[in-house]
Phi, psi and omega in degrees: 000135180294138175283156182296334181301316184288346182281150178287160175311307181305314178297321176300317177298318186297313178300319185294324183290320177303309182303313184297322179293317179299312180297322179291321181295321179297315182296316181294318182296323179292331183270322183241358180077163183305306188299321187265353178280149182234155180288333176298309185296324187292315180300316179297316177292331177278349180058049172230162171289150182300323175306328181290330181297322184287347172288345188239330181222131189286339187204171171296319178302307179302325175294315173303313180289330174298328179290317177297317182290329173294317182297317179298315179291328178285325171301309178307306184298323187287319181290321177301318177300315180295314176291326172305335182276003181245165185238314184283154176308313174295323182289331176287327173285322176301319175298323173308304182303307181302313180294322176303314179293327181289320186290326179293320180295332182271342186227050184299329181300314184293326184281330172299314174299315180298309179297313181290337185247005183299318181290338179258002184299308178305323185277332189269334182257149179292171184299320181290321175298312178304312185291331176291320174302313175301319179300314176304314185293324180298321183298320178299318181292323181298319178301307180304310172311319182287333173295309176296319183299323170304315181298315176307305190299327178269006174068022178276338187233157176297164181282076174255161170294115192295329178292318181289316177301319178301315178300319179300307180300313179300320174295324180290319183293319181283346172291323178293322176298323182293312181298319180302324180282326181279338177229068185297331185267357192228022187237129181276081183298318181301322179291322177293326180301315183293324179298310182300311181302314183295317182296312191282327182267333184242344181084174179246355187278134178296148175294143182290000000 
């Protein structure tokens, strides 16, 4: 991928305009949902003509998926940076958990869209777009499974199937995100981070 420095001014302007459209669309989708959001309103918030939107995105569906995919990519970059700063398997998985929650706090809009619209994604999007979303989500799970698998290999973790352990941890984290979206003023995110770590690393059974 070319760095931003190597791009021409025209290309940088195009990327900046695309970001403005995506930011406006994220706002509109989070406020009105996929079904009720319109390209006219997105264009108005972005302060572009509707025709400009079509120069970048073919449809509302493509724009919607682009927001989700951009969010997934930013999430992956954010957690990888945090994980790479650590060395031991446990520290790396803890860094993943901490970074996931920090990213959620900074990007509630994108999680709100994903939580509230997930049940309609398969119905609202064509097969290719939905499969693209599923593929990217599978990539997140694969990365987490590799982190856990490294810990199993180094005997820092018990001998679990890394893929299944990743699904369990991923599910714990994202269930907290769902509750936090649905109850934004009544949910203790920081407290839940510590609960997830205790459950994952220590289990819930009392010592014999």
